Amino acid sequence: MAQSMHVRRSATLASLAAELGVSRTTVSNAYNRPDQLSPELRRRVLETARRLGYPGPDPVARSLRTRKAGAVGLLLTENLSYAFRDPGAVGFLEGVALACEEAGLGLLLVPASPEREDVAAVHKAGVDGFVVYSVPADDPHLAAVLERPVPTVVADQPELDTVDRVGIDDGAAISGIARHLIELGHRRVGVLCMRLDRDRNDDFVPMQRQREAHFHVQRARLAALANAFGTVAVDWASVPVVERFDHTVANGASAAKQLLDRDPHVTALICTSDILALGALTEARRRGLRVPHDLTVTGFDGIADAERAGLTTVRQPVLAKGKAAGELLINAAEHAKPRVVTLETELVIGTSSAAPRTTEERWFGP
Amino acid sequence: MAQSMHVRRSATLASLAAELGVSRTTVSNAYNRPDQLSPELRRRVLETARRLGYPGPDPVARSLRTRKAGAVGLLLTENLSYAFRDPGAVGFLEGVALACEEAGLGLLLVPASPEREDVAAVHKAGVDGFVVYSVPADDPHLAAVLERPVPTVVADQPELDTVDRVGIDDGAAISGIARHLIELGHRRVGVLCMRLDRDRNDDFVPMQRQREAHFHVQRARLAALANAFGTVAVDWASVPVVERFDHTVANGASAAKQLLDRDPHVTALICTSDILALGALTEARRRGLRVPHDLTVTGFDGIADAERAGLTTVRQPVLAKGKAAGELLINAAEHAKPRVVTLETELVIGTSSAAPRTTEERWFGP
DNA sequence: TTGAAAGCGCTAACAC
DNA sequence: GTGTTAGCGCTTTCAA
């Protein structure tokens, strides 16, 4: 970004002061403390400023001096284009933006895609604090943020006990889904989940990977499911779990295909996100499976498209989450222990879940 | 944002240098020009930094010195929450973000709602340039941006001949809609448009307001419509045009209601955005009007919901627009004249437009 | 009211 | 390969 036409440059506070024959303090005051000088003088200062093309105090220099950047950084570790396409992420973003707007702070989106190992962007960010959203516990960008001497608030991911955090009770939330399915009589279930770790694994997920996932939210959901189905003697090790790195509807469909191809007797597909569930619905349709008659599908998040599709899911307040994160950061007063805000979720029973057909029904029709 | 637990603070480059018994240059080099010192010394520097809890060069101080903020500012003059809800705005945002991401630059969302007359946020923004999206030509935030000595790129709004600009040919694009309707035989049409000026006018729009609108995009579209329908002897002054300040589906519906209540003989509702058109569809349904049989409705933008609804509309490349704006800014090399990028649009004939019923049909059924 | 002095923390010539 | 010097442009005690 070199020059462009609209670049006047040059005049500084000092040169203005010299021109006016007053001290720098006075000029500074004209901008920052109007009550500290006579209206007349202030008028003169401002007028001369306009004449000289002085654009007012340089924000960077002011920031250096005041030790305030006037902005909050948002770390996403996800291609930004993803962030703007995932309704959950957009809602969160909106929430953070709202909090910033109210406080008159800017919101700086820090570029940090998963491919880019380059942490420089975090170091370059002139901000008064960071909100970290949905990054794996071992992400280098996160480490870089934590080194910066500014307050940090984490949302959903990762779970750290050194910084403030806002999230939901993922285990409890998805247990609601599990209980619902168990009551309906489902015992042969399959799971579609989002990225569990920084390395790509678009495939079935062995137990160890489930247990050691660095994406804590996904890990917590899987663990809760295992636990819930354990109570009805379902051996979790035999439950097929398919993972997808990129969170898209298409991937939900392909994951469902992969799972059903191997295990066609599954009566319910539990998805850890609505996006994946919408893909599962597509795949079900493609195979001629009627939902919920032939196959139950559940989601997670409560995005608009999911409710429109009648998905059984868990609704979570994404906007409130973002807002809470922003506010926590902005009010990061001195406090000894990290604060934790846990938001409420709500089980939404849609039309995508029903009792599984019995074996007879499978053979002889409904 | 005072302190919070995770705030180490203190050590500076200078103190590190002192501790190590080397010059500040050396420490600086350790971070910025690794090839300027022995690997061994660098290792020592970095190690000591870690020990002292030195988080690396302060980004603000560095920015002051290098005269680079490493970020692009985005001015929106709209409640941020609007920006995240309007699909067009989100697409644009994504495009700008993409361009920034590729260049390793941050994207700073500048808080500047229409209510907030406070321009301070613009002054505080530590950025290397601004992208201005969809603000009225007389917006004070815009004026503040133009005073800043950094390159600026404008998208859609406003039209200035001093800065780079990216947009579409609004007149030509909506003329396509007009011609389509004219060919179908529509002569009694009504228009639903977005905010025309900074002052709220949720009502019919007199000619003068149409002509003098500071939202140039809307003005251009209205002018093109007037012109197109002029060729078939439609007197534009008699065409009802209803404006809405807030760009929501609900407002589209209420605008359609207001228009149809006064002028029920209208055969086509031309909307300057898909959002408004979707609202118009709702209102048509409510009145028991079948679209397109009883009423033709057209939109503008080509958002996903519109295509899903089968709306006749103009598709415009919002993401490409954002990306182009970002790239224009980032490559703002020296150039004498402002650059203008005009993107292609495409007329999409959906199922929401058809020939108007004749008077007889109106009375005796189709 | 206004001004003088003292940096905020860092980088970039340039000299050693 | 390393140090010296000179600010970047601004705010803020403190004294006048």
PDB file of C-alpha atoms in Angstrom, chain A residues 99-357:
ATOM      1  CA  ALA A  99     -19.982  -5.441  22.311  1.00  0.00           C
ATOM      2  CA  CYS A 100     -17.182  -3.528  20.634  1.00  0.00           C
ATOM      3  CA  GLU A 101     -19.542  -1.111  19.009  1.00  0.00           C
ATOM      4  CA  GLU A 102     -21.128  -0.283  22.327  1.00  0.00           C
ATOM      5  CA  ALA A 103     -17.756   0.391  23.843  1.00  0.00           C
ATOM      6  CA  GLY A 104     -16.627   2.409  20.842  1.00  0.00           C
ATOM      7  CA  LEU A 105     -13.835  -0.040  20.145  1.00  0.00           C
ATOM      8  CA  GLY A 106     -12.750  -1.379  16.801  1.00  0.00           C
ATOM      9  CA  LEU A 107     -12.753  -5.067  16.047  1.00  0.00           C
ATOM     10  CA  LEU A 108      -9.632  -6.367  14.379  1.00  0.00           C
ATOM     11  CA  LEU A 109      -9.901  -9.623  12.499  1.00  0.00           C
ATOM     12  CA  VAL A 110      -6.514 -11.244  12.775  1.00  0.00           C
ATOM     13  CA  PRO A 111      -5.554 -13.295   9.741  1.00  0.00           C
ATOM     14  CA  ALA A 112      -4.629 -16.768  10.920  1.00  0.00           C
ATOM     15  CA  SER A 113      -5.695 -19.584   8.687  1.00  0.00           C
ATOM     16  CA  PRO A 114      -4.890 -23.125   9.761  1.00  0.00           C
ATOM     17  CA  GLU A 115      -2.436 -23.518   6.902  1.00  0.00           C
ATOM     18  CA  ARG A 116      -0.525 -20.414   7.789  1.00  0.00           C
ATOM     19  CA  GLU A 117       1.894 -21.367  10.502  1.00  0.00           C
ATOM     20  CA  ASP A 118       2.910 -17.773  10.537  1.00  0.00           C
ATOM     21  CA  VAL A 119       2.189 -16.185  13.854  1.00  0.00           C
ATOM     22  CA  ALA A 120       3.377 -12.731  12.873  1.00  0.00           C
ATOM     23  CA  ALA A 121      -0.126 -11.431  12.432  1.00  0.00           C
ATOM     24  CA  VAL A 122      -0.751 -11.945  16.124  1.00  0.00           C
ATOM     25  CA  HIS A 123       2.399 -10.052  16.978  1.00  0.00           C
ATOM     26  CA  LYS A 124       1.517  -7.208  14.683  1.00  0.00           C
ATOM     27  CA  ALA A 125      -1.987  -6.722  15.989  1.00  0.00           C
ATOM     28  CA  GLY A 126      -2.306  -3.397  17.749  1.00  0.00           C
ATOM     29  CA  VAL A 127      -5.083  -4.289  20.152  1.00  0.00           C
ATOM     30  CA  ASP A 128      -5.999  -3.978  23.801  1.00  0.00           C
ATOM     31  CA  GLY A 129      -7.055  -7.584  24.138  1.00  0.00           C
ATOM     32  CA  PHE A 130      -8.025 -10.714  22.282  1.00  0.00           C
ATOM     33  CA  VAL A 131     -11.094 -12.818  21.877  1.00  0.00           C
ATOM     34  CA  VAL A 132     -10.159 -16.312  20.806  1.00  0.00           C
ATOM     35  CA  TYR A 133     -12.804 -18.379  19.109  1.00  0.00           C
ATOM     36  CA  SER A 134     -12.793 -22.037  18.408  1.00  0.00           C
ATOM     37  CA  VAL A 135      -9.157 -22.879  18.096  1.00  0.00           C
ATOM     38  CA  PRO A 136      -7.513 -26.123  19.128  1.00  0.00           C
ATOM     39  CA  ALA A 137      -5.708 -26.123  22.430  1.00  0.00           C
ATOM     40  CA  ASP A 138      -2.363 -26.618  20.737  1.00  0.00           C
ATOM     41  CA  ASP A 139      -2.660 -23.904  18.150  1.00  0.00           C
ATOM     42  CA  PRO A 140       0.480 -21.789  17.764  1.00  0.00           C
ATOM     43  CA  HIS A 141      -1.551 -18.650  17.173  1.00  0.00           C
ATOM     44  CA  LEU A 142      -3.191 -19.174  20.500  1.00  0.00           C
ATOM     45  CA  ALA A 143       0.184 -19.537  22.145  1.00  0.00           C
ATOM     46  CA  ALA A 144       1.231 -16.277  20.557  1.00  0.00           C
ATOM     47  CA  VAL A 145      -1.852 -14.546  21.879  1.00  0.00           C
ATOM     48  CA  LEU A 146      -1.255 -15.799  25.372  1.00  0.00           C
ATOM     49  CA  GLU A 147       2.245 -14.375  25.290  1.00  0.00           C
ATOM     50  CA  ARG A 148       0.946 -10.934  24.533  1.00  0.00           C
ATOM     51  CA  PRO A 149       0.579  -8.852  27.657  1.00  0.00           C
ATOM     52  CA  VAL A 150      -3.098  -8.142  27.131  1.00  0.00           C
ATOM     53  CA  PRO A 151      -6.260  -9.670  28.509  1.00  0.00           C
ATOM     54  CA  THR A 152      -7.759 -12.555  26.619  1.00  0.00           C
ATOM     55  CA  VAL A 153     -11.140 -14.210  26.551  1.00  0.00           C
ATOM     56  CA  VAL A 154     -11.717 -17.586  25.034  1.00  0.00           C
ATOM     57  CA  ALA A 155     -14.971 -18.804  23.548  1.00  0.00           C
ATOM     58  CA  ASP A 156     -15.852 -22.464  23.239  1.00  0.00           C
ATOM     59  CA  GLN A 157     -12.355 -23.498  22.375  1.00  0.00           C
ATOM     60  CA  PRO A 158      -9.967 -24.032  23.854  1.00  0.00           C
ATOM     61  CA  GLU A 159     -10.479 -24.748  27.498  1.00  0.00           C
ATOM     62  CA  LEU A 160      -7.762 -23.115  29.517  1.00  0.00           C
ATOM     63  CA  ASP A 161      -7.809 -22.429  33.159  1.00  0.00           C
ATOM     64  CA  THR A 162      -5.755 -19.310  32.933  1.00  0.00           C
ATOM     65  CA  VAL A 163      -8.078 -17.057  30.989  1.00  0.00           C
ATOM     66  CA  ASP A 164     -11.690 -15.974  31.054  1.00  0.00           C
ATOM     67  CA  ARG A 165     -13.970 -18.184  29.107  1.00  0.00           C
ATOM     68  CA  VAL A 166     -17.471 -18.245  27.718  1.00  0.00           C
ATOM     69  CA  GLY A 167     -19.197 -21.299  26.379  1.00  0.00           C
ATOM     70  CA  ILE A 168     -21.959 -23.775  26.934  1.00  0.00           C
ATOM     71  CA  ASP A 169     -22.130 -27.073  28.722  1.00  0.00           C
ATOM     72  CA  ASP A 170     -21.478 -29.176  25.659  1.00  0.00           C
ATOM     73  CA  GLY A 171     -21.715 -32.458  27.473  1.00  0.00           C
ATOM     74  CA  ALA A 172     -25.038 -31.712  29.094  1.00  0.00           C
ATOM     75  CA  ALA A 173     -26.433 -30.284  25.896  1.00  0.00           C
ATOM     76  CA  ILE A 174     -25.696 -33.245  23.725  1.00  0.00           C
ATOM     77  CA  SER A 175     -26.738 -35.625  26.474  1.00  0.00           C
ATOM     78  CA  GLY A 176     -30.209 -34.250  25.918  1.00  0.00           C
ATOM     79  CA  ILE A 177     -30.051 -35.464  22.362  1.00  0.00           C
ATOM     80  CA  ALA A 178     -28.701 -38.811  23.499  1.00  0.00           C
ATOM     81  CA  ARG A 179     -31.457 -39.316  26.054  1.00  0.00           C
ATOM     82  CA  HIS A 180     -34.049 -38.383  23.481  1.00  0.00           C
ATOM     83  CA  LEU A 181     -32.739 -40.992  21.078  1.00  0.00           C
ATOM     84  CA  ILE A 182     -32.372 -43.610  23.763  1.00  0.00           C
ATOM     85  CA  GLU A 183     -35.955 -43.094  24.813  1.00  0.00           C
ATOM     86  CA  LEU A 184     -37.043 -43.477  21.238  1.00  0.00           C
ATOM     87  CA  GLY A 185     -35.279 -46.806  21.263  1.00  0.00           C
ATOM     88  CA  HIS A 186     -32.186 -46.149  19.208  1.00  0.00           C
ATOM     89  CA  ARG A 187     -29.254 -48.406  19.997  1.00  0.00           C
ATOM     90  CA  ARG A 188     -27.409 -48.590  16.722  1.00  0.00           C
ATOM     91  CA  VAL A 189     -26.243 -45.070  16.197  1.00  0.00           C
ATOM     92  CA  GLY A 190     -23.530 -43.378  14.238  1.00  0.00           C
ATOM     93  CA  VAL A 191     -21.851 -40.010  14.758  1.00  0.00           C
ATOM     94  CA  LEU A 192     -20.703 -37.298  12.384  1.00  0.00           C
ATOM     95  CA  CYS A 193     -18.320 -34.844  13.967  1.00  0.00           C
ATOM     96  CA  MET A 194     -16.254 -31.824  13.092  1.00  0.00           C
ATOM     97  CA  ARG A 195     -12.503 -31.509  13.038  1.00  0.00           C
ATOM     98  CA  LEU A 196     -11.007 -33.059  16.154  1.00  0.00           C
ATOM     99  CA  ASP A 197      -7.415 -32.014  15.741  1.00  0.00           C
ATOM    100  CA  ARG A 198      -5.108 -29.910  13.690  1.00  0.00           C
ATOM    101  CA  ASP A 199      -4.236 -32.801  11.402  1.00  0.00           C
ATOM    102  CA  ARG A 200      -6.740 -33.751   8.759  1.00  0.00           C
ATOM    103  CA  ASN A 201      -8.615 -37.006   9.203  1.00  0.00           C
ATOM    104  CA  ASP A 202     -11.586 -37.267   6.897  1.00  0.00           C
ATOM    105  CA  ASP A 203     -12.368 -40.744   8.054  1.00  0.00           C
ATOM    106  CA  PHE A 204     -13.589 -42.953  10.866  1.00  0.00           C
ATOM    107  CA  VAL A 205     -12.260 -41.970  14.252  1.00  0.00           C
ATOM    108  CA  PRO A 206     -10.579 -44.492  16.530  1.00  0.00           C
ATOM    109  CA  MET A 207     -11.205 -44.243  20.262  1.00  0.00           C
ATOM    110  CA  GLN A 208      -7.834 -42.783  21.019  1.00  0.00           C
ATOM    111  CA  ARG A 209      -8.341 -39.866  18.678  1.00  0.00           C
ATOM    112  CA  GLN A 210     -11.739 -39.249  20.233  1.00  0.00           C
ATOM    113  CA  ARG A 211     -10.251 -39.121  23.669  1.00  0.00           C
ATOM    114  CA  GLU A 212      -7.270 -36.978  22.826  1.00  0.00           C
ATOM    115  CA  ALA A 213      -8.885 -34.455  20.523  1.00  0.00           C
ATOM    116  CA  HIS A 214      -7.512 -30.945  20.934  1.00  0.00           C
ATOM    117  CA  PHE A 215     -10.811 -29.471  19.896  1.00  0.00           C
ATOM    118  CA  HIS A 216     -12.280 -29.704  23.304  1.00  0.00           C
ATOM    119  CA  VAL A 217     -15.872 -28.978  22.358  1.00  0.00           C
ATOM    120  CA  GLN A 218     -15.977 -31.900  19.978  1.00  0.00           C
ATOM    121  CA  ARG A 219     -14.199 -34.088  22.475  1.00  0.00           C
ATOM    122  CA  ALA A 220     -16.653 -33.186  25.205  1.00  0.00           C
ATOM    123  CA  ARG A 221     -19.613 -33.957  22.989  1.00  0.00           C
ATOM    124  CA  LEU A 222     -18.253 -37.332  21.966  1.00  0.00           C
ATOM    125  CA  ALA A 223     -17.439 -38.218  25.544  1.00  0.00           C
ATOM    126  CA  ALA A 224     -20.917 -37.293  26.686  1.00  0.00           C
ATOM    127  CA  LEU A 225     -22.463 -39.388  23.962  1.00  0.00           C
ATOM    128  CA  ALA A 226     -20.283 -42.349  24.870  1.00  0.00           C
ATOM    129  CA  ASN A 227     -21.286 -41.937  28.442  1.00  0.00           C
ATOM    130  CA  ALA A 228     -24.995 -41.625  27.752  1.00  0.00           C
ATOM    131  CA  PHE A 229     -25.132 -44.633  25.503  1.00  0.00           C
ATOM    132  CA  GLY A 230     -22.998 -46.532  27.952  1.00  0.00           C
ATOM    133  CA  THR A 231     -25.912 -46.410  30.375  1.00  0.00           C
ATOM    134  CA  VAL A 232     -27.920 -48.551  27.979  1.00  0.00           C
ATOM    135  CA  ALA A 233     -25.083 -50.940  27.384  1.00  0.00           C
ATOM    136  CA  VAL A 234     -24.018 -49.646  24.016  1.00  0.00           C
ATOM    137  CA  ASP A 235     -20.341 -50.363  23.512  1.00  0.00           C
ATOM    138  CA  TRP A 236     -19.006 -47.049  22.269  1.00  0.00           C
ATOM    139  CA  ALA A 237     -15.965 -48.611  20.697  1.00  0.00           C
ATOM    140  CA  SER A 238     -18.284 -50.231  18.187  1.00  0.00           C
ATOM    141  CA  VAL A 239     -20.120 -47.031  17.353  1.00  0.00           C
ATOM    142  CA  PRO A 240     -18.978 -45.579  14.051  1.00  0.00           C
ATOM    143  CA  VAL A 241     -17.777 -42.007  14.281  1.00  0.00           C
ATOM    144  CA  VAL A 242     -16.837 -40.158  11.119  1.00  0.00           C
ATOM    145  CA  GLU A 243     -14.871 -36.926  11.144  1.00  0.00           C
ATOM    146  CA  ARG A 244     -14.612 -34.116   8.625  1.00  0.00           C
ATOM    147  CA  PHE A 245     -11.994 -31.405   8.600  1.00  0.00           C
ATOM    148  CA  ASP A 246     -13.942 -28.795   6.692  1.00  0.00           C
ATOM    149  CA  HIS A 247     -17.257 -27.840   8.123  1.00  0.00           C
ATOM    150  CA  THR A 248     -19.571 -27.856   5.104  1.00  0.00           C
ATOM    151  CA  VAL A 249     -22.902 -29.340   4.165  1.00  0.00           C
ATOM    152  CA  ALA A 250     -21.220 -31.275   1.382  1.00  0.00           C
ATOM    153  CA  ASN A 251     -18.895 -32.837   3.895  1.00  0.00           C
ATOM    154  CA  GLY A 252     -21.821 -33.756   6.087  1.00  0.00           C
ATOM    155  CA  ALA A 253     -23.263 -35.618   3.152  1.00  0.00           C
ATOM    156  CA  SER A 254     -20.046 -37.404   2.331  1.00  0.00           C
ATOM    157  CA  ALA A 255     -19.501 -38.350   5.948  1.00  0.00           C
ATOM    158  CA  ALA A 256     -22.996 -39.767   6.146  1.00  0.00           C
ATOM    159  CA  LYS A 257     -22.340 -41.727   2.992  1.00  0.00           C
ATOM    160  CA  GLN A 258     -19.106 -43.117   4.317  1.00  0.00           C
ATOM    161  CA  LEU A 259     -20.751 -44.137   7.540  1.00  0.00           C
ATOM    162  CA  LEU A 260     -23.881 -45.652   6.033  1.00  0.00           C
ATOM    163  CA  ASP A 261     -21.904 -47.476   3.383  1.00  0.00           C
ATOM    164  CA  ARG A 262     -20.051 -49.326   6.061  1.00  0.00           C
ATOM    165  CA  ASP A 263     -22.816 -49.585   8.578  1.00  0.00           C
ATOM    166  CA  PRO A 264     -26.235 -49.503   6.889  1.00  0.00           C
ATOM    167  CA  HIS A 265     -28.032 -50.773   9.976  1.00  0.00           C
ATOM    168  CA  VAL A 266     -27.551 -47.571  11.888  1.00  0.00           C
ATOM    169  CA  THR A 267     -30.927 -46.132  12.873  1.00  0.00           C
ATOM    170  CA  ALA A 268     -29.779 -42.687  13.929  1.00  0.00           C
ATOM    171  CA  LEU A 269     -27.086 -40.276  12.822  1.00  0.00           C
ATOM    172  CA  ILE A 270     -26.014 -37.918  15.570  1.00  0.00           C
ATOM    173  CA  CYS A 271     -24.219 -34.908  14.146  1.00  0.00           C
ATOM    174  CA  THR A 272     -22.187 -32.514  16.253  1.00  0.00           C
ATOM    175  CA  SER A 273     -23.349 -29.597  14.121  1.00  0.00           C
ATOM    176  CA  ASP A 274     -26.380 -28.594  12.101  1.00  0.00           C
ATOM    177  CA  ILE A 275     -24.289 -28.058   9.020  1.00  0.00           C
ATOM    178  CA  LEU A 276     -23.187 -31.669   9.063  1.00  0.00           C
ATOM    179  CA  ALA A 277     -26.731 -32.776   9.836  1.00  0.00           C
ATOM    180  CA  LEU A 278     -28.071 -30.892   6.836  1.00  0.00           C
ATOM    181  CA  GLY A 279     -25.575 -32.779   4.736  1.00  0.00           C
ATOM    182  CA  ALA A 280     -26.716 -36.035   6.305  1.00  0.00           C
ATOM    183  CA  LEU A 281     -30.278 -35.203   5.319  1.00  0.00           C
ATOM    184  CA  THR A 282     -29.138 -34.724   1.749  1.00  0.00           C
ATOM    185  CA  GLU A 283     -27.409 -38.066   1.727  1.00  0.00           C
ATOM    186  CA  ALA A 284     -30.408 -39.775   3.260  1.00  0.00           C
ATOM    187  CA  ARG A 285     -32.574 -38.380   0.518  1.00  0.00           C
ATOM    188  CA  ARG A 286     -30.099 -39.515  -2.096  1.00  0.00           C
ATOM    189  CA  ARG A 287     -30.262 -43.046  -0.757  1.00  0.00           C
ATOM    190  CA  GLY A 288     -34.023 -43.007  -0.694  1.00  0.00           C
ATOM    191  CA  LEU A 289     -34.118 -43.115   3.097  1.00  0.00           C
ATOM    192  CA  ARG A 290     -37.039 -41.285   4.595  1.00  0.00           C
ATOM    193  CA  VAL A 291     -36.248 -39.147   7.628  1.00  0.00           C
ATOM    194  CA  PRO A 292     -37.246 -39.860  10.329  1.00  0.00           C
ATOM    195  CA  HIS A 293     -39.015 -42.979   9.209  1.00  0.00           C
ATOM    196  CA  ASP A 294     -35.998 -44.879   7.960  1.00  0.00           C
ATOM    197  CA  LEU A 295     -33.310 -42.815   9.597  1.00  0.00           C
ATOM    198  CA  THR A 296     -33.167 -40.352  12.449  1.00  0.00           C
ATOM    199  CA  VAL A 297     -30.823 -37.379  12.058  1.00  0.00           C
ATOM    200  CA  THR A 298     -29.932 -34.850  14.765  1.00  0.00           C
ATOM    201  CA  GLY A 299     -27.876 -31.705  14.666  1.00  0.00           C
ATOM    202  CA  PHE A 300     -26.363 -29.161  17.035  1.00  0.00           C
ATOM    203  CA  ASP A 301     -26.400 -25.347  17.109  1.00  0.00           C
ATOM    204  CA  GLY A 302     -29.882 -24.346  16.109  1.00  0.00           C
ATOM    205  CA  ILE A 303     -29.052 -22.378  12.985  1.00  0.00           C
ATOM    206  CA  ALA A 304     -31.902 -20.998  10.913  1.00  0.00           C
ATOM    207  CA  ASP A 305     -31.584 -23.521   8.103  1.00  0.00           C
ATOM    208  CA  ALA A 306     -31.771 -26.340  10.604  1.00  0.00           C
ATOM    209  CA  GLU A 307     -34.973 -25.118  12.158  1.00  0.00           C
ATOM    210  CA  ARG A 308     -36.373 -24.619   8.705  1.00  0.00           C
ATOM    211  CA  ALA A 309     -35.518 -28.222   7.904  1.00  0.00           C
ATOM    212  CA  GLY A 310     -37.197 -29.400  11.084  1.00  0.00           C
ATOM    213  CA  LEU A 311     -34.017 -30.820  12.501  1.00  0.00           C
ATOM    214  CA  THR A 312     -33.930 -32.129  16.039  1.00  0.00           C
ATOM    215  CA  THR A 313     -31.067 -30.185  17.494  1.00  0.00           C
ATOM    216  CA  VAL A 314     -29.673 -28.172  20.381  1.00  0.00           C
ATOM    217  CA  ARG A 315     -30.157 -24.474  20.134  1.00  0.00           C
ATOM    218  CA  GLN A 316     -27.311 -22.409  21.500  1.00  0.00           C
ATOM    219  CA  PRO A 317     -27.157 -18.620  21.773  1.00  0.00           C
ATOM    220  CA  VAL A 318     -24.281 -17.824  19.449  1.00  0.00           C
ATOM    221  CA  LEU A 319     -24.867 -14.108  19.371  1.00  0.00           C
ATOM    222  CA  ALA A 320     -25.064 -13.898  23.137  1.00  0.00           C
ATOM    223  CA  LYS A 321     -21.897 -15.904  23.305  1.00  0.00           C
ATOM    224  CA  GLY A 322     -20.028 -13.431  21.172  1.00  0.00           C
ATOM    225  CA  LYS A 323     -21.469 -10.530  23.073  1.00  0.00           C
ATOM    226  CA  ALA A 324     -20.535 -12.063  26.395  1.00  0.00           C
ATOM    227  CA  ALA A 325     -17.016 -12.713  25.193  1.00  0.00           C
ATOM    228  CA  GLY A 326     -16.625  -9.141  24.056  1.00  0.00           C
ATOM    229  CA  GLU A 327     -18.032  -7.746  27.261  1.00  0.00           C
ATOM    230  CA  LEU A 328     -15.929  -9.978  29.429  1.00  0.00           C
ATOM    231  CA  LEU A 329     -12.884  -8.687  27.640  1.00  0.00           C
ATOM    232  CA  ILE A 330     -13.898  -5.063  27.731  1.00  0.00           C
ATOM    233  CA  ASN A 331     -14.626  -5.275  31.427  1.00  0.00           C
ATOM    234  CA  ALA A 332     -11.509  -7.221  32.137  1.00  0.00           C
ATOM    235  CA  ALA A 333     -11.014  -5.607  35.489  1.00  0.00           C
ATOM    236  CA  GLU A 334      -8.588  -6.985  37.948  1.00  0.00           C
ATOM    237  CA  HIS A 335      -9.771 -10.340  39.133  1.00  0.00           C
ATOM    238  CA  ALA A 336      -7.894 -13.180  40.685  1.00  0.00           C
ATOM    239  CA  LYS A 337      -9.554 -16.197  39.172  1.00  0.00           C
ATOM    240  CA  PRO A 338     -10.559 -16.591  35.577  1.00  0.00           C
ATOM    241  CA  ARG A 339     -14.234 -15.982  35.067  1.00  0.00           C
ATOM    242  CA  VAL A 340     -16.379 -18.517  33.326  1.00  0.00           C
ATOM    243  CA  VAL A 341     -19.673 -17.736  31.668  1.00  0.00           C
ATOM    244  CA  THR A 342     -21.791 -20.715  30.729  1.00  0.00           C
ATOM    245  CA  LEU A 343     -24.758 -20.025  28.517  1.00  0.00           C
ATOM    246  CA  GLU A 344     -28.008 -21.926  28.419  1.00  0.00           C
ATOM    247  CA  THR A 345     -28.938 -24.262  25.624  1.00  0.00           C
ATOM    248  CA  GLU A 346     -32.247 -25.729  24.625  1.00  0.00           C
ATOM    249  CA  LEU A 347     -33.151 -29.071  23.191  1.00  0.00           C
ATOM    250  CA  VAL A 348     -35.300 -28.677  20.087  1.00  0.00           C
ATOM    251  CA  ILE A 349     -37.282 -31.709  19.067  1.00  0.00           C
ATOM    252  CA  GLY A 350     -37.943 -31.455  15.370  1.00  0.00           C
ATOM    253  CA  THR A 351     -39.344 -33.806  12.792  1.00  0.00           C
ATOM    254  CA  SER A 352     -36.088 -35.506  11.993  1.00  0.00           C
ATOM    255  CA  SER A 353     -36.189 -37.940  14.893  1.00  0.00           C
ATOM    256  CA  ALA A 354     -38.518 -40.837  15.589  1.00  0.00           C
ATOM    257  CA  ALA A 355     -38.446 -44.355  16.933  1.00  0.00           C
ATOM    258  CA  PRO A 356     -36.405 -46.713  14.806  1.00  0.00           C
ATOM    259  CA  ARG A 357     -38.267 -49.224  12.736  1.00  0.00           C
TER     260      ARG A 357
END
